[in-house]
Amino acid sequence: EPEVTQTPSHQVTQMGQEVILRCVPISNHLYFYWYRQILGQKVEFLVSFYNNEISEKSEIFDDQFSVERPDGSNFTLKIRSTKLEDSAMYFCASSDIGTSNTEAFFGQGTRLTVV
Amino acid sequence: GIQVEQSPPDLILQEGANSTLRCNFSDSVNNLQWFHQNPWGQLINLFYIPSGTKQNGRLSATTVATERYSLLYISSSQTTDSGVYFCAVDSVKTSYDKVIFGPGTSLSVIP
């Protein structure tokens, strides 16, 4: 069964450093997402991406964050100048025709720890 | 935006017991999904169920879209069912083309 894959599964970084979280969505999907879950809290929407551009972003997704689809298969989330409060689980998801019409498939997550 | 509530927030079950988890949402939805987050933090798709009833082994789900709720049934619970159960919805009016998660129900199944 096709799946969304995320790498790395766990990343530890020093405060102030930049990190790139990587995702390979399901191959024929057109909509891509990043979500964040701070430990013990609910899963929060960060950004959606369609047709090579951001279609929507939450208030959490400020200038510290950026997303990119550098080639036909990868979808990345870059976090610049990381802060302690960026420590969280980050989930990538994809959907073929948008979640208004079909389900989203989530990756296994990347646990980011900022020290 | 759309509001998603889940109840109960916490649940402890003896192995073998049955349970019902509820998800209420404040607006009409085009998409409703149930997820299980295991102790390692991974999100597992359980059901895509914007309406109707589905079953998968010991788990089943029912969504009554007109009354704005969904139920997840777990029968003959096992310790591996422990974790957090989330529902997530997409409402055309208020969250177009993205799913919004509820706060989750934390389930502990004890032997």
Coordinates of N, CA and C in Angstrom, one line a residue:
Chain A
E1 N 0.8 -1.2 0.0 CA 0.0 0.0 0.0 C 0.9 1.2 0.0
P2 N 0.6 2.2 -0.9 CA 1.4 3.4 -0.9 C 1.3 4.1 0.5
E3 N 2.4 4.8 0.8 CA 2.5 5.5 2.1 C 3.3 6.8 2.0
V4 N 3.1 7.7 2.9 CA 3.8 8.9 3.0 C 5.0 8.6 3.9
T5 N 6.2 8.9 3.5 CA 7.4 8.6 4.3 C 8.1 9.9 4.7
Q6 N 8.6 9.9 5.9 CA 9.2 11.1 6.4 C 10.6 10.8 7.0
T7 N 11.5 11.7 6.7 CA 12.9 11.5 7.3 C 13.4 12.8 7.8
P8 N 14.2 12.8 8.9 CA 14.5 11.6 9.7 C 13.3 11.4 10.7
S9 N 13.4 10.2 11.4 CA 12.3 10.0 12.4 C 12.5 10.8 13.6
H10 N 13.8 11.1 13.9 CA 14.0 12.0 15.1 C 15.2 12.9 14.7
Q11 N 15.1 14.1 15.1 CA 16.1 15.1 14.8 C 16.4 15.9 16.0
V12 N 17.6 16.0 16.4 CA 18.0 16.9 17.6 C 18.8 18.0 17.0
T13 N 18.5 19.2 17.4 CA 19.2 20.4 16.8 C 19.5 21.4 17.9
Q14 N 20.5 22.2 17.8 CA 20.8 23.2 18.8 C 19.9 24.5 18.4
M15 N 19.5 25.2 19.5 CA 18.8 26.4 19.3 C 19.5 27.3 18.4
G16 N 18.8 27.9 17.4 CA 19.4 28.9 16.5 C 19.8 28.3 15.2
Q17 N 19.8 26.9 15.1 CA 20.2 26.3 13.9 C 19.0 26.1 13.0
E18 N 19.2 25.9 11.7 CA 18.2 25.6 10.7 C 18.0 24.1 10.6
V19 N 16.8 23.7 10.4 CA 16.5 22.2 10.1 C 15.7 22.1 8.9
I20 N 15.8 21.0 8.2 CA 15.0 20.7 7.1 C 14.4 19.3 7.3
L21 N 13.1 19.3 7.4 CA 12.3 18.0 7.5 C 11.9 17.6 6.1
R22 N 12.0 16.3 5.9 CA 11.8 15.8 4.5 C 10.6 14.8 4.5
C23 N 9.9 14.9 3.4 CA 8.7 14.0 3.2 C 8.7 13.6 1.7
V24 N 8.3 12.4 1.5 CA 7.9 11.9 0.2 C 6.5 11.5 0.2
P25 N 5.6 12.4 -0.4 CA 4.2 12.1 -0.4 C 3.9 10.9 -1.3
I26 N 2.7 10.4 -1.3 CA 2.2 9.4 -2.2 C 2.3 9.9 -3.6
S27 N 2.8 9.1 -4.6 CA 3.3 9.6 -5.9 C 2.2 10.3 -6.7
N28 N 1.0 9.9 -6.7 CA 0.0 10.6 -7.6 C -0.8 11.7 -6.9
H29 N -0.4 12.0 -5.7 CA -1.1 13.0 -4.9 C -0.7 14.4 -5.3
L30 N -1.7 15.3 -5.2 CA -1.5 16.7 -5.6 C -1.5 17.7 -4.5
Y31 N -2.0 17.3 -3.3 CA -2.1 18.3 -2.2 C -1.2 17.8 -1.1
F32 N -0.4 18.7 -0.5 CA 0.6 18.3 0.5 C 0.4 19.2 1.7
Y33 N 0.7 18.7 2.9 CA 0.4 19.4 4.1 C 1.5 19.2 5.1
W34 N 1.7 20.1 6.0 CA 2.5 19.9 7.2 C 1.6 20.3 8.4
Y35 N 1.8 19.4 9.5 CA 1.1 19.6 10.7 C 2.1 19.5 11.8
R36 N 1.8 20.1 13.0 CA 2.7 20.1 14.1 C 1.9 19.6 15.4
Q37 N 2.6 18.8 16.2 CA 2.0 18.4 17.5 C 3.0 18.6 18.6
I38 N 2.8 19.6 19.4 CA 3.6 19.8 20.6 C 3.2 18.7 21.6
L39 N 4.2 18.2 22.3 CA 4.0 17.1 23.2 C 2.7 17.3 24.1
G40 N 1.8 16.3 24.0 CA 0.6 16.3 24.9 C -0.5 17.2 24.4
Q41 N -0.3 17.8 23.2 CA -1.3 18.7 22.7 C -1.9 18.1 21.4
K42 N -2.8 18.8 20.8 CA -3.5 18.3 19.6 C -2.7 18.6 18.4
V43 N -3.0 18.0 17.3 CA -2.3 18.1 16.0 C -2.8 19.4 15.4
E44 N -1.9 20.3 15.0 CA -2.3 21.6 14.5 C -1.8 21.7 13.0
F45 N -2.7 22.3 12.2 CA -2.4 22.6 10.8 C -1.3 23.7 10.7
L46 N -0.4 23.5 9.9 CA 0.6 24.5 9.6 C 0.4 25.1 8.2
V47 N 0.4 24.3 7.2 CA 0.4 24.8 5.8 C -0.1 23.7 4.8
S48 N -0.7 24.2 3.8 CA -1.1 23.3 2.7 C -0.4 23.8 1.4
F49 N -0.2 22.9 0.5 CA 0.6 23.3 -0.7 C 0.0 22.6 -1.9
Y50 N -0.3 23.3 -3.0 CA -0.9 22.7 -4.2 C -0.4 23.5 -5.4
N51 N -0.2 22.8 -6.4 CA 0.2 23.4 -7.7 C 1.5 24.3 -7.5
N52 N 2.4 23.8 -6.7 CA 3.7 24.4 -6.5 C 3.6 25.8 -5.8
E53 N 2.6 25.9 -5.0 CA 2.5 27.1 -4.1 C 1.7 26.9 -2.9
I54 N 1.9 27.7 -1.9 CA 1.2 27.6 -0.7 C -0.3 28.0 -0.9
S55 N -1.2 27.1 -0.6 CA -2.6 27.4 -0.8 C -3.2 28.0 0.5
E56 N -2.7 27.6 1.7 CA -3.2 28.2 2.9 C -2.1 28.0 4.0
K57 N -2.0 28.9 4.9 CA -1.1 28.7 6.1 C -1.8 29.2 7.3
S58 N -1.4 28.6 8.5 CA -2.0 29.1 9.7 C -1.1 30.2 10.3
E59 N -1.6 30.8 11.4 CA -0.9 31.9 12.0 C 0.4 31.4 12.6
I60 N 0.5 30.1 12.9 CA 1.8 29.5 13.4 C 2.9 29.6 12.3
F61 N 2.5 29.5 11.1 CA 3.4 29.4 9.9 C 3.9 30.8 9.6
D62 N 4.9 31.3 10.4 CA 5.4 32.7 10.1 C 6.6 32.6 9.3
D63 N 7.4 33.7 9.3 CA 8.6 33.8 8.4 C 9.7 32.8 8.8
Q64 N 9.5 32.2 9.9 CA 10.6 31.3 10.3 C 10.4 30.0 9.5
F65 N 9.3 29.7 9.0 CA 9.0 28.5 8.3 C 8.9 28.7 6.8
S66 N 9.3 27.7 6.0 CA 9.1 27.7 4.6 C 8.9 26.3 4.1
V67 N 8.3 26.1 3.0 CA 8.1 24.8 2.4 C 8.5 24.9 0.9
E68 N 8.9 23.7 0.4 CA 9.4 23.6 -0.9 C 9.2 22.2 -1.5
R69 N 8.9 22.2 -2.8 CA 8.9 20.9 -3.5 C 10.0 20.9 -4.5
P70 N 11.2 20.5 -4.1 CA 12.4 20.8 -4.9 C 12.5 19.9 -6.1
D71 N 11.7 18.8 -6.1 CA 11.7 17.9 -7.3 C 10.3 17.3 -7.4
G72 N 10.2 16.3 -8.2 CA 8.9 15.7 -8.4 C 8.4 14.8 -7.3
S73 N 9.3 14.5 -6.3 CA 8.9 13.6 -5.2 C 9.0 14.1 -3.8
N74 N 9.9 15.0 -3.5 CA 10.1 15.4 -2.1 C 9.3 16.7 -1.8
F75 N 8.9 16.8 -0.5 CA 8.2 18.0 0.0 C 8.9 18.3 1.3
T76 N 9.5 19.5 1.5 CA 10.3 19.8 2.6 C 9.7 20.9 3.5
L77 N 10.0 20.9 4.8 CA 9.7 22.0 5.7 C 11.0 22.5 6.3
K78 N 11.3 23.7 6.1 CA 12.5 24.3 6.6 C 12.1 25.2 7.8
I79 N 12.8 25.0 8.9 CA 12.6 25.9 10.1 C 13.9 26.6 10.3
R80 N 13.9 27.9 10.2 CA 15.1 28.7 10.4 C 15.2 29.1 11.9
S81 N 16.4 29.3 12.3 CA 16.7 29.8 13.6 C 15.8 29.2 14.7
T82 N 15.9 27.9 14.9 CA 15.0 27.1 15.7 C 15.0 27.6 17.2
K83 N 13.9 27.5 17.8 CA 13.7 27.9 19.2 C 13.3 26.7 20.0
L84 N 13.4 26.8 21.3 CA 13.1 25.6 22.2 C 11.6 25.2 21.9
E85 N 10.7 26.2 21.7 CA 9.3 25.9 21.6 C 9.0 25.3 20.2
D86 N 10.0 25.2 19.3 CA 9.7 24.5 18.1 C 9.8 22.9 18.2
S87 N 10.2 22.5 19.4 CA 10.3 21.1 19.7 C 8.9 20.5 19.6
A88 N 8.7 19.5 18.8 CA 7.4 19.0 18.5 C 7.5 17.8 17.6
M89 N 6.4 17.1 17.3 CA 6.3 16.1 16.3 C 5.7 16.8 15.1
Y90 N 6.4 16.6 13.9 CA 5.9 17.3 12.7 C 5.5 16.2 11.7
F91 N 4.2 16.3 11.3 CA 3.6 15.3 10.4 C 3.5 15.9 9.0
C92 N 3.8 15.2 8.0 CA 3.5 15.5 6.6 C 2.3 14.7 6.2
A93 N 1.5 15.2 5.3 CA 0.4 14.5 4.8 C 0.2 14.8 3.3
S94 N -0.5 13.9 2.6 CA -0.8 14.2 1.2 C -2.2 13.7 0.9
S95 N -2.8 14.2 -0.1 CA -4.2 13.9 -0.6 C -4.2 14.0 -2.1
D96 N -5.0 13.2 -2.8 CA -4.9 13.2 -4.2 C -5.7 14.4 -4.8
I97 N -6.9 14.6 -4.3 CA -7.7 15.7 -4.9 C -8.2 16.6 -3.8
G98 N -7.5 16.7 -2.7 CA -7.9 17.6 -1.6 C -8.8 17.0 -0.6
T99 N -8.7 17.4 0.6 CA -9.4 16.7 1.7 C -10.9 17.1 1.8
S100 N -11.3 18.0 0.9 CA -12.7 18.3 0.8 C -13.4 17.2 0.1
N101 N -12.7 16.3 -0.6 CA -13.2 15.3 -1.4 C -12.7 13.9 -1.1
T102 N -11.6 13.8 -0.4 CA -11.1 12.5 -0.1 C -10.2 12.6 1.1
E103 N -9.6 11.5 1.5 CA -8.9 11.4 2.8 C -7.5 11.9 2.6
A104 N -6.9 12.3 3.8 CA -5.5 12.6 3.8 C -4.7 11.5 4.4
F105 N -3.5 11.2 3.9 CA -2.7 10.2 4.4 C -1.5 10.8 5.1
F106 N -1.2 10.4 6.3 CA -0.2 11.0 7.1 C 1.1 10.1 7.2
G107 N 2.2 10.7 7.2 CA 3.4 10.0 7.5 C 3.6 9.7 9.0
Q108 N 4.7 9.0 9.3 CA 4.9 8.6 10.6 C 5.4 9.6 11.6
G109 N 5.8 10.8 11.0 CA 6.2 11.9 11.8 C 7.7 12.0 12.0
T110 N 8.2 13.3 12.2 CA 9.5 13.5 12.6 C 9.5 14.2 14.0
R111 N 10.1 13.6 14.9 CA 10.2 14.2 16.3 C 11.4 15.2 16.3
L112 N 11.1 16.5 16.4 CA 12.2 17.5 16.5 C 12.4 17.9 17.9
T113 N 13.6 17.8 18.3 CA 14.0 18.2 19.7 C 15.0 19.4 19.5
V114 N 14.7 20.5 20.1 CA 15.6 21.7 20.0 C 16.2 21.8 21.4
V115 N 17.5 21.8 21.5 CA 18.2 21.9 22.8 C 19.0 23.2 22.9
Chain B
G1 N -13.5 29.3 12.7 CA -13.4 28.1 12.0 C -14.2 27.0 12.7
I2 N -14.2 25.8 12.1 CA -15.0 24.7 12.7 C -14.4 24.3 14.0
Q3 N -15.3 24.0 14.9 CA -14.9 23.5 16.3 C -15.1 22.0 16.3
V4 N -14.1 21.3 16.8 CA -14.2 19.8 17.0 C -14.0 19.4 18.4
E5 N -14.9 18.7 19.0 CA -14.8 18.3 20.4 C -14.9 16.7 20.4
Q6 N -14.1 16.2 21.4 CA -14.1 14.7 21.5 C -14.3 14.4 23.0
S7 N -15.1 13.3 23.2 CA -15.3 12.8 24.5 C -15.3 11.3 24.6
P8 N -14.9 10.7 25.7 CA -14.3 11.5 26.9 C -12.9 11.9 26.6
P9 N -12.3 12.8 27.3 CA -10.9 13.1 27.1 C -10.0 12.0 27.5
D10 N -10.3 11.2 28.5 CA -9.5 10.1 29.0 C -10.4 8.9 29.3
L11 N -9.9 7.7 29.0 CA -10.6 6.5 29.2 C -9.7 5.4 29.6
I12 N -10.0 4.7 30.7 CA -9.3 3.5 31.1 C -10.2 2.3 31.0
L13 N -9.7 1.3 30.3 CA -10.5 0.1 30.1 C -9.8 -1.1 30.6
Q14 N -10.5 -2.1 31.0 CA -10.0 -3.4 31.3 C -9.9 -4.1 29.9
E15 N -8.9 -4.9 29.7 CA -8.8 -5.7 28.5 C -10.0 -6.5 28.3
G16 N -10.5 -6.5 27.1 CA -11.7 -7.2 26.8 C -13.0 -6.4 26.8
A17 N -12.9 -5.2 27.4 CA -14.1 -4.4 27.4 C -14.3 -3.7 26.1
N18 N -15.6 -3.1 26.0 CA -15.9 -2.4 24.8 C -16.0 -0.9 25.1
S19 N -15.9 0.0 24.1 CA -15.9 1.4 24.4 C -16.5 2.2 23.2
T20 N -17.0 3.3 23.4 CA -17.5 4.2 22.4 C -16.8 5.6 22.6
L21 N -16.2 6.1 21.6 CA -15.6 7.4 21.6 C -16.4 8.3 20.7
R22 N -16.6 9.6 21.1 CA -17.5 10.5 20.3 C -16.7 11.7 19.8
C23 N -17.1 12.1 18.6 CA -16.6 13.3 18.0 C -17.7 14.2 17.6
N24 N -17.8 15.4 18.1 CA -18.8 16.4 17.7 C -18.2 17.5 16.9
F25 N -18.8 18.0 15.9 CA -18.3 19.1 15.1 C -19.4 20.1 14.9
S26 N -18.9 21.4 14.7 CA -19.8 22.5 14.7 C -20.4 22.9 13.4
D27 N -19.9 22.3 12.3 CA -20.4 22.7 11.0 C -20.5 21.4 10.1
S28 N -21.1 21.6 9.0 CA -21.2 20.4 8.1 C -19.9 20.1 7.5
V29 N -19.6 18.8 7.3 CA -18.3 18.4 6.9 C -18.3 17.6 5.6
N30 N -17.3 17.7 4.8 CA -17.1 16.8 3.6 C -16.2 15.6 3.9
N31 N -15.5 15.7 5.0 CA -14.5 14.7 5.3 C -14.4 14.5 6.8
L32 N -14.4 13.3 7.2 CA -14.2 13.0 8.6 C -13.3 11.7 8.7
Q33 N -12.2 11.9 9.4 CA -11.3 10.7 9.5 C -11.0 10.5 11.0
W34 N -10.8 9.2 11.3 CA -10.4 8.8 12.7 C -9.0 8.3 12.6
F35 N -8.2 8.7 13.6 CA -6.8 8.2 13.6 C -6.5 7.7 15.0
H36 N -5.5 6.7 15.0 CA -5.0 6.3 16.3 C -3.5 6.7 16.4
Q37 N -3.2 7.4 17.4 CA -1.7 7.7 17.6 C -1.2 6.8 18.6
N38 N -0.2 6.0 18.2 CA 0.3 4.9 19.1 C 1.4 5.5 20.0
P39 N 1.8 4.8 21.0 CA 2.8 5.3 22.0 C 4.1 5.9 21.4
W40 N 4.4 5.5 20.2 CA 5.6 6.1 19.5 C 5.3 7.4 18.8
G41 N 4.0 7.8 18.8 CA 3.7 9.1 18.2 C 3.2 9.0 16.8
Q42 N 3.2 7.8 16.2 CA 2.8 7.7 14.8 C 1.2 7.8 14.7
L43 N 0.8 8.4 13.6 CA -0.6 8.5 13.4 C -1.1 7.4 12.4
I44 N -2.0 6.6 12.8 CA -2.5 5.5 12.0 C -3.9 5.8 11.5
N45 N -4.1 5.8 10.2 CA -5.4 6.0 9.6 C -6.3 4.8 10.0
L46 N -7.5 5.2 10.6 CA -8.4 4.1 11.0 C -9.6 4.1 10.0
F47 N -10.2 5.2 9.8 CA -11.4 5.3 9.0 C -11.4 6.7 8.3
Y48 N -11.9 6.6 7.0 CA -12.3 7.8 6.3 C -13.8 7.6 6.2
I49 N -14.6 8.5 6.9 CA -16.0 8.2 7.1 C -16.8 9.5 7.2
P50 N -17.0 10.2 6.1 CA -17.8 11.5 6.1 C -19.2 11.2 6.4
S51 N -19.7 10.0 6.2 CA -21.1 9.6 6.5 C -21.2 8.1 6.5
G52 N -22.2 7.6 7.2 CA -22.4 6.2 7.2 C -21.7 5.4 8.2
T53 N -21.6 4.1 8.0 CA -20.9 3.2 8.9 C -19.9 2.3 8.2
K54 N -18.8 2.1 8.9 CA -17.7 1.2 8.4 C -17.2 0.3 9.5
Q55 N -16.7 -0.8 9.1 CA -16.2 -1.7 10.1 C -14.9 -2.3 9.6
N56 N -13.9 -2.4 10.6 CA -12.6 -3.0 10.3 C -12.2 -3.8 11.5
G57 N -12.5 -5.1 11.4 CA -12.1 -6.0 12.6 C -12.9 -5.6 13.8
R58 N -12.2 -5.3 14.9 CA -12.8 -5.0 16.1 C -13.3 -3.5 16.2
L59 N -12.9 -2.8 15.2 CA -13.2 -1.3 15.2 C -14.4 -1.1 14.2
S60 N -15.2 -0.2 14.6 CA -16.2 0.3 13.6 C -16.5 1.8 13.9
A61 N -17.0 2.5 12.9 CA -17.3 3.9 13.1 C -18.6 4.2 12.4
T62 N -19.3 5.2 12.9 CA -20.5 5.7 12.4 C -20.5 7.2 12.4
T63 N -20.8 7.9 11.3 CA -20.9 9.3 11.2 C -22.4 9.7 10.8
V64 N -23.0 10.5 11.6 CA -24.3 11.0 11.3 C -24.1 12.5 11.0
A65 N -23.9 12.7 9.7 CA -23.5 14.1 9.3 C -24.5 15.1 9.6
T66 N -25.8 14.7 9.4 CA -26.9 15.7 9.7 C -26.9 16.2 11.1
E67 N -26.5 15.3 12.0 CA -26.5 15.7 13.4 C -25.1 16.1 13.9
R68 N -24.1 16.1 13.1 CA -22.8 16.6 13.3 C -22.1 15.8 14.4
Y69 N -22.1 14.5 14.3 CA -21.2 13.7 15.2 C -20.8 12.4 14.6
S70 N -19.8 11.9 15.1 CA -19.3 10.6 14.7 C -18.9 9.8 15.9
L71 N -19.0 8.5 15.8 CA -18.7 7.6 16.9 C -17.7 6.5 16.5
L72 N -16.8 6.2 17.3 CA -15.8 5.1 17.1 C -16.0 4.1 18.1
Y73 N -16.3 2.9 17.7 CA -16.5 1.7 18.6 C -15.3 0.8 18.6
I74 N -14.9 0.5 19.8 CA -13.8 -0.5 20.0 C -14.4 -1.6 20.8
S75 N -14.3 -2.8 20.2 CA -14.9 -4.0 20.9 C -13.7 -4.9 21.3
S76 N -13.9 -5.6 22.4 CA -12.9 -6.6 22.9 C -11.5 -5.9 22.9
S77 N -11.4 -4.8 23.7 CA -10.2 -4.0 23.6 C -9.0 -4.8 24.0
Q78 N -7.8 -4.5 23.4 CA -6.6 -5.1 23.7 C -5.6 -4.0 24.2
T79 N -4.5 -4.4 24.8 CA -3.5 -3.5 25.3 C -2.9 -2.7 24.2
T80 N -2.9 -3.3 23.0 CA -2.3 -2.6 21.8 C -3.2 -1.5 21.3
D81 N -4.5 -1.4 21.8 CA -5.4 -0.3 21.4 C -5.1 1.0 22.2
S82 N -4.2 0.9 23.2 CA -3.9 2.1 24.0 C -3.2 3.2 23.1
G83 N -3.5 4.4 23.5 CA -3.0 5.5 22.7 C -4.0 6.6 22.7
V84 N -3.8 7.5 21.7 CA -4.8 8.7 21.6 C -5.5 8.5 20.3
Y85 N -6.8 8.7 20.4 CA -7.7 8.6 19.2 C -8.1 10.0 18.8
F86 N -7.9 10.4 17.6 CA -8.2 11.7 17.1 C -9.3 11.6 16.0
C87 N -10.3 12.5 16.0 CA -11.0 12.7 14.8 C -10.6 14.0 14.1
A88 N -10.7 14.0 12.8 CA -10.3 15.2 12.1 C -11.3 15.4 10.9
V89 N -11.6 16.7 10.7 CA -12.7 17.0 9.8 C -12.3 18.1 8.8
D90 N -12.9 18.1 7.7 CA -12.8 19.1 6.7 C -14.2 19.7 6.4
S91 N -14.3 21.0 6.6 CA -15.6 21.6 6.3 C -15.4 22.6 5.1
V92 N -16.2 22.5 4.1 CA -16.0 23.4 2.9 C -16.1 24.8 3.4
K93 N -17.0 25.1 4.3 CA -17.2 26.5 4.7 C -16.1 27.1 5.5
T94 N -15.5 26.3 6.3 CA -14.6 26.9 7.3 C -13.2 26.3 7.3
S95 N -12.9 25.3 6.6 CA -11.5 24.7 6.6 C -11.2 24.0 5.3
Y96 N -11.5 24.7 4.2 CA -11.5 24.1 2.9 C -10.1 23.4 2.6
D97 N -10.2 22.1 2.2 CA -9.1 21.4 1.8 C -8.0 21.2 2.8
K98 N -8.3 21.2 4.0 CA -7.4 20.7 5.1 C -8.2 20.1 6.2
V99 N -7.7 19.2 6.9 CA -8.4 18.6 8.0 C -8.0 19.3 9.3
I100 N -9.0 19.5 10.2 CA -8.8 20.1 11.5 C -9.0 19.0 12.5
F101 N -8.0 18.8 13.4 CA -8.1 17.8 14.4 C -8.8 18.2 15.7
G102 N -9.5 17.2 16.3 CA -10.0 17.4 17.6 C -8.9 17.2 18.7
P103 N -9.3 17.4 19.9 CA -8.3 17.3 21.0 C -7.9 15.9 21.3
G104 N -8.6 14.9 20.9 CA -8.3 13.5 21.1 C -8.9 12.9 22.4
T105 N -9.0 11.6 22.4 CA -9.3 10.8 23.5 C -8.2 9.9 23.9
S106 N -7.7 10.0 25.1 CA -6.5 9.2 25.5 C -7.1 7.9 26.1
L107 N -6.8 6.8 25.5 CA -7.2 5.5 25.9 C -6.1 4.6 26.5
S108 N -6.4 4.1 27.7 CA -5.4 3.1 28.3 C -6.2 1.8 28.5
V109 N -5.7 0.8 28.0 CA -6.2 -0.6 28.2 C -5.3 -1.3 29.1
I110 N -5.8 -1.8 30.2 CA -5.0 -2.4 31.2 C -5.3 -3.9 31.2
P111 N -4.3 -4.8 31.4 CA -4.5 -6.2 31.3 C -5.3 -6.7 32.6

